[in-house]
Short mmCIF file of C-alpha atoms in Angstrom, two decimals:
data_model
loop_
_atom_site.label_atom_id
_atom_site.label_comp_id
_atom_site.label_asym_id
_atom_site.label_seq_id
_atom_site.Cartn_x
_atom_site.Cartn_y
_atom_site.Cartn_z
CA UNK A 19 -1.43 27.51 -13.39
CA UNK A 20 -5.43 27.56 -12.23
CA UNK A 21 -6.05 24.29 -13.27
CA UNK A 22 -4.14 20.77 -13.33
CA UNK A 23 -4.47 18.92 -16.61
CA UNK A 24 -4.61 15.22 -15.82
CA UNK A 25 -3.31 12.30 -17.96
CA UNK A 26 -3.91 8.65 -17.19
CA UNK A 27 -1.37 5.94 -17.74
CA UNK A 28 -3.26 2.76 -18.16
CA UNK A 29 -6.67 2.42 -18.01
CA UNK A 30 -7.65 -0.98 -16.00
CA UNK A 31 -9.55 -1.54 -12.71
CA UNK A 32 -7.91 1.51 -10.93
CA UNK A 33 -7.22 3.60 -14.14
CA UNK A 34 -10.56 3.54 -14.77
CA UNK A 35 -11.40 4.30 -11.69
CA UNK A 36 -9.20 7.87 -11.15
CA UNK A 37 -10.77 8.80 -14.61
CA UNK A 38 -14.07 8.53 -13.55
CA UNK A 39 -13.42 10.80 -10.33
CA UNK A 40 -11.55 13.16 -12.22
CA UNK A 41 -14.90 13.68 -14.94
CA UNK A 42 -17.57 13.63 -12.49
CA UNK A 43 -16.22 16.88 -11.70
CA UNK A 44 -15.57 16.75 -7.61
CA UNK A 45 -12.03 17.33 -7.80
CA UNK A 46 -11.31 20.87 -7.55
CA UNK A 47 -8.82 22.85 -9.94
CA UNK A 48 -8.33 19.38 -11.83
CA UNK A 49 -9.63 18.27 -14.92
CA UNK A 50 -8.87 14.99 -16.97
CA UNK A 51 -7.13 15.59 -20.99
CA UNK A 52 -5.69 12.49 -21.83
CA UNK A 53 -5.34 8.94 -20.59
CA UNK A 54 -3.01 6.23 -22.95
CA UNK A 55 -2.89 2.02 -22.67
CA UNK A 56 -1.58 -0.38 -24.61
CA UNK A 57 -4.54 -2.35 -25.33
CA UNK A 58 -6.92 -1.32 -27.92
CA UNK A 59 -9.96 -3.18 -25.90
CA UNK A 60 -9.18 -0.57 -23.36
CA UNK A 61 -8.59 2.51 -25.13
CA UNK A 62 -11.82 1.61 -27.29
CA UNK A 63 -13.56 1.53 -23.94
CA UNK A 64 -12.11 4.99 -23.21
CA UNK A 65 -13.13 6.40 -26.31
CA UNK A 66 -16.95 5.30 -25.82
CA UNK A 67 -17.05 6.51 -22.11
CA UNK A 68 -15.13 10.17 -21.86
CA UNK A 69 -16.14 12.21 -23.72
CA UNK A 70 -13.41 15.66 -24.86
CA UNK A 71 -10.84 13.47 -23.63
CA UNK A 72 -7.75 12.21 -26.17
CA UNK A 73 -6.78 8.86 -26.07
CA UNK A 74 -3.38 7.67 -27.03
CA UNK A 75 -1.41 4.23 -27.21
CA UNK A 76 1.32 4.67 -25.20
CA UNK A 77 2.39 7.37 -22.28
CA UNK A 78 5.09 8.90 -24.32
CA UNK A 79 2.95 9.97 -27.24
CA UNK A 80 0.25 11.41 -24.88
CA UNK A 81 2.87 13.55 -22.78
CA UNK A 82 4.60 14.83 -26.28
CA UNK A 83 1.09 15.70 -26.88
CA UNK A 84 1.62 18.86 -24.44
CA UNK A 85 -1.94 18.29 -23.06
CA UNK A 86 -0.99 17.22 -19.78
CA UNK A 87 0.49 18.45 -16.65
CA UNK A 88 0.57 15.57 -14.52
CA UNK A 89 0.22 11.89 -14.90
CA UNK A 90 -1.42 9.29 -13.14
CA UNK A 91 0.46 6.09 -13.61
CA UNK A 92 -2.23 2.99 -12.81
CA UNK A 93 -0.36 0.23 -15.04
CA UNK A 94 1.36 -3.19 -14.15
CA UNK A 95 3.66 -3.15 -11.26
CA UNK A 96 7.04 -3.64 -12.74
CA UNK A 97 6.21 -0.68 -14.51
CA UNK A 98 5.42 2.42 -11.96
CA UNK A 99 9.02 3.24 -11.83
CA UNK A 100 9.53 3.02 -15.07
CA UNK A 101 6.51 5.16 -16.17
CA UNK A 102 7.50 7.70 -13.00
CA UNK A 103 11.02 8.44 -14.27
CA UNK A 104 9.64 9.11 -18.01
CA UNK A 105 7.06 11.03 -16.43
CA UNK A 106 9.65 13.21 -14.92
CA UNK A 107 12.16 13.49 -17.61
CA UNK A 108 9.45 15.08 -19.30
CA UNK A 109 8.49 17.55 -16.98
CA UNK A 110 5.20 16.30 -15.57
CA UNK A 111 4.00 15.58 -11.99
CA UNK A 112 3.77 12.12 -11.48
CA UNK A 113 1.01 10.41 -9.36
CA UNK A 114 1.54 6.63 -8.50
CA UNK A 115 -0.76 3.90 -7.96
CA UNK A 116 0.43 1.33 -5.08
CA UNK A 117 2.58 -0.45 -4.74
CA UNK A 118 5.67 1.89 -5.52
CA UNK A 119 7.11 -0.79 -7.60
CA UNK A 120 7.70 -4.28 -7.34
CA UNK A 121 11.62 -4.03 -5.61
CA UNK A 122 13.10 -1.61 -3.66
CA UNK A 123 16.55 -1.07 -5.55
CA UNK A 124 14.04 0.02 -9.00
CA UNK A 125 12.16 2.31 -6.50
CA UNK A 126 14.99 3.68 -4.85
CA UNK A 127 16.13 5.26 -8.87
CA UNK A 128 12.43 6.31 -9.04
CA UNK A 129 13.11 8.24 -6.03
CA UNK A 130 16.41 9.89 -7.24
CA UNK A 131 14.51 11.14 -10.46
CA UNK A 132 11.89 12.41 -8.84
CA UNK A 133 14.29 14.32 -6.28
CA UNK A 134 16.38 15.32 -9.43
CA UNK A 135 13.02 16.86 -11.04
CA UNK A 136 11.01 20.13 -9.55
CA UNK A 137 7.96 18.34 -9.84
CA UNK A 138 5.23 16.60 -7.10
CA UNK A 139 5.35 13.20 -6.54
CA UNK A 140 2.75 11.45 -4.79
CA UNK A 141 1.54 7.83 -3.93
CA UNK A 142 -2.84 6.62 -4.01
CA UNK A 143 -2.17 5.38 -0.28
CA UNK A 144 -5.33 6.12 -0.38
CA UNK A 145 -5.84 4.41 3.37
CA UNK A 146 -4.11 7.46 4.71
CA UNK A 147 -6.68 9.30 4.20
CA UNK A 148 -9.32 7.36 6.78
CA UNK A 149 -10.04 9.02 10.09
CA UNK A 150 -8.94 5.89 11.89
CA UNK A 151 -5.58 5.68 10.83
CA UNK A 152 -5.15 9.51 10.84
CA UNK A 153 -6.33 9.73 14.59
CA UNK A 154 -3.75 6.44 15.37
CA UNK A 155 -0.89 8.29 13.75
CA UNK A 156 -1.83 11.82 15.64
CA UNK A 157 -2.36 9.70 19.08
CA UNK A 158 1.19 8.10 18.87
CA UNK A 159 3.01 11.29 17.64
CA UNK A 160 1.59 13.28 20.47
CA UNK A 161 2.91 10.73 23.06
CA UNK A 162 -0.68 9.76 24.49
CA UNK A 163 0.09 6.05 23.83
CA UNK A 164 3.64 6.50 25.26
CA UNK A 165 6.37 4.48 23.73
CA UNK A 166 5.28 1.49 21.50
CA UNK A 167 5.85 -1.58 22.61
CA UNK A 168 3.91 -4.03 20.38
CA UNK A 169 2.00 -3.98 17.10
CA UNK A 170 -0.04 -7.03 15.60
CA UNK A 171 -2.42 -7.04 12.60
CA UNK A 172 -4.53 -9.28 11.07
CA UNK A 173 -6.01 -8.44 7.75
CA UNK A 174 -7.32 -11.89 6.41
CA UNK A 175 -10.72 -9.89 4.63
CA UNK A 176 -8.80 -9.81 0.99
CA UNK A 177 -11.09 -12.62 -0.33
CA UNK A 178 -10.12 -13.47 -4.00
CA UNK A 179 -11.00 -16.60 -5.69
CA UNK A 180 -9.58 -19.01 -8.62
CA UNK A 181 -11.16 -16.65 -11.08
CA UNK A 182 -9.81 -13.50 -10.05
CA UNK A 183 -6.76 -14.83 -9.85
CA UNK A 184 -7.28 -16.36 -13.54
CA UNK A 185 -8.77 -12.89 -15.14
CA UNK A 186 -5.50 -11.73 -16.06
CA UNK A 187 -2.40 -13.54 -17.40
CA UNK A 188 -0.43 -11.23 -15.30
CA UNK A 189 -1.61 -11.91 -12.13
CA UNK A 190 0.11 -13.77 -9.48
CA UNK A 191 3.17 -14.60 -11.32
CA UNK A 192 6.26 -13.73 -10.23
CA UNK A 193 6.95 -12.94 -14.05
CA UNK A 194 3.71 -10.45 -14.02
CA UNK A 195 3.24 -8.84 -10.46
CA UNK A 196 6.81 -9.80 -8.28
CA UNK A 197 4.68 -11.15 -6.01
CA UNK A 198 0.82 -11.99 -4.49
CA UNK A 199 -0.72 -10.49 -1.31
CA UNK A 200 1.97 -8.64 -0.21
CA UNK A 201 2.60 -6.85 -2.87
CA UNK A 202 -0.73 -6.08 -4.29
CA UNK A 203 -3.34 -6.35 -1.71
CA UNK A 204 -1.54 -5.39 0.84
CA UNK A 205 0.41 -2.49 0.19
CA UNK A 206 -1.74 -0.11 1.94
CA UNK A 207 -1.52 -2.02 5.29
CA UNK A 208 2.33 -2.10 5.50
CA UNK A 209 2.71 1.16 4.78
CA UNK A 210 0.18 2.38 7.43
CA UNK A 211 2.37 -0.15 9.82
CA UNK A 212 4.92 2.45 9.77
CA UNK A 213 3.72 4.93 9.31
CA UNK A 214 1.22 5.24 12.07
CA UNK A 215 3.79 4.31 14.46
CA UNK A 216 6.52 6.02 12.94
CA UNK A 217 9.25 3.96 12.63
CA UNK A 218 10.44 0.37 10.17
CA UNK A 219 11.58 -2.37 11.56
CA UNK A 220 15.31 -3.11 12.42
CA UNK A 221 14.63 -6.89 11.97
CA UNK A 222 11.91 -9.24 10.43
CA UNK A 223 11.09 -13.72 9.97
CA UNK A 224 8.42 -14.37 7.42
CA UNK A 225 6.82 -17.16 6.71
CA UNK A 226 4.83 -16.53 3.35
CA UNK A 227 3.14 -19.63 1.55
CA UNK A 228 2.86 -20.01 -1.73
CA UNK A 229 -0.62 -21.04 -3.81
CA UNK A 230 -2.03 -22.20 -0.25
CA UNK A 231 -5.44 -23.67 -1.62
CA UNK A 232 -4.81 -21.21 -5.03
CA UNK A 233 -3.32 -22.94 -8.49
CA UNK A 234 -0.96 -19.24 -8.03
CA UNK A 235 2.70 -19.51 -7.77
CA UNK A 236 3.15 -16.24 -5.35
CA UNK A 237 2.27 -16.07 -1.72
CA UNK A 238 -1.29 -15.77 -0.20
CA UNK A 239 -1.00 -16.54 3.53
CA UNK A 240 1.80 -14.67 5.23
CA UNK A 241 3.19 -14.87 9.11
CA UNK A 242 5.66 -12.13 9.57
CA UNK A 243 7.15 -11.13 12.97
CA UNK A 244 9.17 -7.92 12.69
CA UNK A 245 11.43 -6.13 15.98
CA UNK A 246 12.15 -2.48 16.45
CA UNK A 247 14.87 -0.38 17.58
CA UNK A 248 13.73 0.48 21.05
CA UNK A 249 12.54 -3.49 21.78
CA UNK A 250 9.05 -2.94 20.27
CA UNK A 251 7.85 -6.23 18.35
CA UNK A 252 4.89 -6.77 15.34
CA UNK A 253 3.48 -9.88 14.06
CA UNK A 254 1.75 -8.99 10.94
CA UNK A 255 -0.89 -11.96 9.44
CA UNK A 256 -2.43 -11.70 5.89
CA UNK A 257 -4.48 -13.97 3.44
CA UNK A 258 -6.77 -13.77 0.30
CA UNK A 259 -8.38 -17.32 0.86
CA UNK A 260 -10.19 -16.78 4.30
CA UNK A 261 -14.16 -16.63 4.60
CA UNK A 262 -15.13 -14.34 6.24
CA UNK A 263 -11.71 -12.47 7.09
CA UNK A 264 -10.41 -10.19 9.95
CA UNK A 265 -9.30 -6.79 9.99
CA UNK A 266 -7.90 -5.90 13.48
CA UNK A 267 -5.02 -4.15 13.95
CA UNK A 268 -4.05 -3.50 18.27
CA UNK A 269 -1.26 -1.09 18.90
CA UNK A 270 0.21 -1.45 22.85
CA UNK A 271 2.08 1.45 24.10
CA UNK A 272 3.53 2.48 27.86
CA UNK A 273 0.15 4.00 28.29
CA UNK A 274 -2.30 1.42 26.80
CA UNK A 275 -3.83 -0.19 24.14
CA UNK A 276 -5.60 1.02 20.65
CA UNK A 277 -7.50 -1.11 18.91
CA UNK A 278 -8.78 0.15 15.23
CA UNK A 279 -11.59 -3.63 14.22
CA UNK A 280 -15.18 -2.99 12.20
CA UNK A 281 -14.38 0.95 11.49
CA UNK A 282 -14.18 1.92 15.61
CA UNK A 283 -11.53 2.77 17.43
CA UNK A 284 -11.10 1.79 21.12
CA UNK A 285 -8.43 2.98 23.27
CA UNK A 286 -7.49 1.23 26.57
CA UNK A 287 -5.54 4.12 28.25
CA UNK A 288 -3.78 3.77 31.43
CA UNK A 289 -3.90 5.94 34.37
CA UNK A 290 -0.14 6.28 34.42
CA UNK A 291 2.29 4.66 32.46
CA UNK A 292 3.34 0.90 33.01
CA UNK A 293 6.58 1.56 33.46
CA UNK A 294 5.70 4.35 36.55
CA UNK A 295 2.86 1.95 37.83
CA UNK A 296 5.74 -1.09 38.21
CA UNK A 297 8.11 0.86 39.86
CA UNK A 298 5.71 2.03 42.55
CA UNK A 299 3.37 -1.01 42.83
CA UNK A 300 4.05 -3.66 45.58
CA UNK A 301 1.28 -6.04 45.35
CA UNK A 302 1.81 -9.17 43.38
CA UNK A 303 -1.50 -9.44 41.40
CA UNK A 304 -2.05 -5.93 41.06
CA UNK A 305 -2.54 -4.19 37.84
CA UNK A 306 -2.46 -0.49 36.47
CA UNK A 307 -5.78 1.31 35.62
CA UNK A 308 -7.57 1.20 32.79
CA UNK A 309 -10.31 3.22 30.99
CA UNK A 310 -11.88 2.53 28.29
CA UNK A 311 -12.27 4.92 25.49
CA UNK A 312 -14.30 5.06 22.29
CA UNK A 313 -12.64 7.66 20.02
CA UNK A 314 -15.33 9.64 18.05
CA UNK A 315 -15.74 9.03 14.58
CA UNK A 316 -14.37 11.66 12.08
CA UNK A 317 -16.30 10.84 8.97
CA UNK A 318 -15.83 9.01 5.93
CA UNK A 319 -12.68 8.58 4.54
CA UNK A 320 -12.44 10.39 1.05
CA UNK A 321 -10.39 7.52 -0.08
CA UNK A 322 -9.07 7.90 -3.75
CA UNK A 323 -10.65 11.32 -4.65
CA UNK A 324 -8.70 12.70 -1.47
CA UNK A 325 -5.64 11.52 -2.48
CA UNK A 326 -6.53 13.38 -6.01
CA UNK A 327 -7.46 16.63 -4.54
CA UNK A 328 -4.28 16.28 -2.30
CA UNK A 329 -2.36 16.40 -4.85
CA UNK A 330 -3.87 19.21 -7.16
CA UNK A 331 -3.66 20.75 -4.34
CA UNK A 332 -0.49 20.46 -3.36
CA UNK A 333 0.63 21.66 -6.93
CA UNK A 334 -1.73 24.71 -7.35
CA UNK A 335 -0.76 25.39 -3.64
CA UNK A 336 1.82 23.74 -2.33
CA UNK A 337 -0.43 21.76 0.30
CA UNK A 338 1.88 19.35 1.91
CA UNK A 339 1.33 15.79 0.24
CA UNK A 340 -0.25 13.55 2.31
CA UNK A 341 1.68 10.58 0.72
CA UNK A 342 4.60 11.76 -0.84
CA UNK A 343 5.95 9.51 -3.56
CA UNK A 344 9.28 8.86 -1.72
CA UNK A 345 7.98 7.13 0.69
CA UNK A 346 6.32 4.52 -1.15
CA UNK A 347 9.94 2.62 -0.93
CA UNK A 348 9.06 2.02 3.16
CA UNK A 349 6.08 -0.24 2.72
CA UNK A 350 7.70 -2.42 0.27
CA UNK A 351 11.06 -2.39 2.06
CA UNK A 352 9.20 -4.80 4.52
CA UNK A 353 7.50 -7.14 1.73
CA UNK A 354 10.90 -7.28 0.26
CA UNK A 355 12.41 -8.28 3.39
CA UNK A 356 9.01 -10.79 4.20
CA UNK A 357 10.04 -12.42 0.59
CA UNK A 358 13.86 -12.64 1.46
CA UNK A 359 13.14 -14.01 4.48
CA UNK A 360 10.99 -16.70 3.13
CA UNK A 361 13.37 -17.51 0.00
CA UNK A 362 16.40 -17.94 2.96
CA UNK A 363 14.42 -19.22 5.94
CA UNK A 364 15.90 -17.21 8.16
CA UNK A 365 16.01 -13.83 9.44
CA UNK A 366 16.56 -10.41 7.34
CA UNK A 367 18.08 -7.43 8.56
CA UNK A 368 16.82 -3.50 7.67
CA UNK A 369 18.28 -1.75 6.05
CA UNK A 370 17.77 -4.15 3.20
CA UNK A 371 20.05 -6.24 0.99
CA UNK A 372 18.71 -4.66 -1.93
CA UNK A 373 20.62 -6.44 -4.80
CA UNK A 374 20.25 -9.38 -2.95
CA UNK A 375 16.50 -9.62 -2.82
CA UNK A 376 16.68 -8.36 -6.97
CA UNK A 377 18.71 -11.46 -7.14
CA UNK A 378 16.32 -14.14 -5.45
CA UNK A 379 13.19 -12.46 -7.38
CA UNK A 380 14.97 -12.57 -10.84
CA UNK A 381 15.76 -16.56 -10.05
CA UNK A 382 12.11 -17.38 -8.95
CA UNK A 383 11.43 -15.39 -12.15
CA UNK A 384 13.74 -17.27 -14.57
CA UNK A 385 12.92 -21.03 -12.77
CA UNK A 386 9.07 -20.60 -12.90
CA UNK A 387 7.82 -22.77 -14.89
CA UNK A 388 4.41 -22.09 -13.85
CA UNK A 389 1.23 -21.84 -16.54
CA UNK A 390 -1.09 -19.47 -16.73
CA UNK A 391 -4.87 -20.52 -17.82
CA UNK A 392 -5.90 -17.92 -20.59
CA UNK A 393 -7.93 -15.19 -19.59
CA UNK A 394 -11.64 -15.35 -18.97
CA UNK A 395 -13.60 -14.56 -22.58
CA UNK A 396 -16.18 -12.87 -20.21
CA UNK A 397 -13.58 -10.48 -18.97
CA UNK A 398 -14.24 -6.69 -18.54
CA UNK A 399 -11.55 -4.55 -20.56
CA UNK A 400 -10.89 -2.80 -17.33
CA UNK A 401 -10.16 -5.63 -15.91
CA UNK A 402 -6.97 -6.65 -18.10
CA UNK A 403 -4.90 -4.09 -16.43
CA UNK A 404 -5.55 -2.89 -13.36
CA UNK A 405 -3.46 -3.19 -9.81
CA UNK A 406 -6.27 -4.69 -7.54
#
């Protein structure tokens, strides 16, 4: 194979979006054949702005087709897995927008057909591709921050009003997306929680509130404190409804501090570790050395188009994925667990309850009785469907 056919599965805010990388022609060894939805708005919109590209109704019909050799699956949440495992059945690669799904026990079968199939499977955590987090991750792995001890973000800057939240009779339902910040905003920031530092919680309390100064029933302010195997704790703060917002996320280690706030990164490192600077040190009010470091920028982050030539890549190659599929289940694992904790009011331990949680969402599912304004006559097609 010299060159990956691309199909799209739904064509909303993020569909759209992969489809116009893949045309404008910066994706090397790719090119886009096919892309499918179930609304005609949408696949009328296709039709008008790709041109030598078939359009079908629905995902099965467009694989059948044979014109495709991987998918990009950019529908509703409930139904990545669901899309994923077709996708593999048939014999394509399957590319996933966040989040991996909307519960961990449908993920977890996701996962089994993919490792069941010989084909790539790969996650748009787009975020991993930034400098900043790539640098955080290489810094902690290489031992220069020294054990972790404590982790806290706040990322408060995911601003979305009453009428985002009524352009789509989907959205923040528990019926339509399983769930509100955590599970659509915030995806990207609770995977990088792990995987920067490179390990999931053992432990987590939540405190998530629901339609806090939003007519939504899911949550849009969340509180979470989480605790780690070796002692290490994380507080983790997130909210769509706070002008202007925060984005700060400090990660304290043995040997200092990093701090990744407005695109920098600082790094407070120590002279020696705490833990050698306490056993030696004999004055009361004395404190370890400190100097301050700005880490160098490494350019833009490629963002969405990286992920896309990741993965071409990493089928015409066999370039290690940058964010394999499989691991999508770890970020939601802890907005599972930040839900179940909520629903119980207490704590939750990791590994998850998985039919449990399954349980409470189905029963805030069947009880809502929640109603949805219709959507927006202004609306953009692309905006019916998309993940964002």
């Amino acid at each position: 194979m010299s060159i990956v056919r691309y199909g799209i599965i739904g064509v909303g805010n993020m569909g759209s979006g992969h489809a116009k990388i893949l045309t404008d022609g910066s994706i090397k060894g790719a090119v886009l054949t096919a892309v499918c939805d179930g609304f005609e708005k949408q696949r009328e919109w296709a039709k008008a702005n790709f041109k030598d590209v078939a359009v079908f109704e629905t995902s099965a019909a467009m694989i059948d087709s044979g014109l495709v050799d991987a998918v990009v699956v950019a529908t509703p949440h409930y139904d990545h897995p669901k899309e994923a495992i077709q996708g593999f059945a048939k014999g394509v690669h399957v590319l996933i927008e966040k989040p991996a799904g909307v519960y961990a026990k449908q993920v977890r079968e996701m996962n089994e057909a993919a490792a069941a199939s010989d084909k790539k499977f790969g996650i748009v955590y787009n975020q991993r591709m930034n400098p900043l987090y790539q640098k955080l991750r290489e810094l902690i792995a290489s031992g220069e921050l020294g054990e972790i001890r404590r982790t806290n973000w706040i990322i408060t800057n995911w601003y979305r009003s009453q009428a985002y939240y009524d352009s789509g009779t989907w959205r923040a339902t528990w019926g339509g997306e399983g769930g509100g910040v955590l599970i659509n905003q915030c995806p990207h920031q609770l995977d990088l929680w792990q995987w920067t530092i490179g390990m999931m919680p053992t432990r987590m309390r939540a405190f998530c509130q629901f339609g806090k100064h939003r007519s939504i029933e899911v949550e849009n302010d969340v509180t979470a404190y989480a605790e780690y195997e070796n002692g290490a704790t994380g507080v983790f703060i997130t909210a769509t409804s706070e002008a202007p917002g925060t984005n700060r996320l400090e990660v304290s280690g043995d040997r200092g501090k990093i701090v990744i706030e407005d695109g920098r990164m600082t790094f407070w490192r120590l002279r020696e570790s705490e833990t050698a600077f306490n056993a030696r040190n004999k004055e009361a009010f004395a404190s370890p050395e400190v100097w301050k470091i700005d880490i160098p920028s490494h350019g833009r982050s490629p963002e969405h188009a990286g992920i896309l030539q990741n993965f071409t890549d990493a089928i015409l190659k066999g370039t290690p994925l940058v964010a394999p599929g499989e691991e999508g289940i770890n970020g939601l694992t802890i907005s599972n667990a930040m839900h179940l904790s909520t629903w119980l009011d207490g704590w939750v331990d990791l590994p998850l309850d998985e039919d449990l949680h399954e349980a409470e969402l189905n029963k805030r599912i069947a009880e809502s009785t929640f109603q949805k304004p219709a959507v927006a006559e202004n609306a953009k097609p692309a905006d019916l469907t998309g993940t964002f």
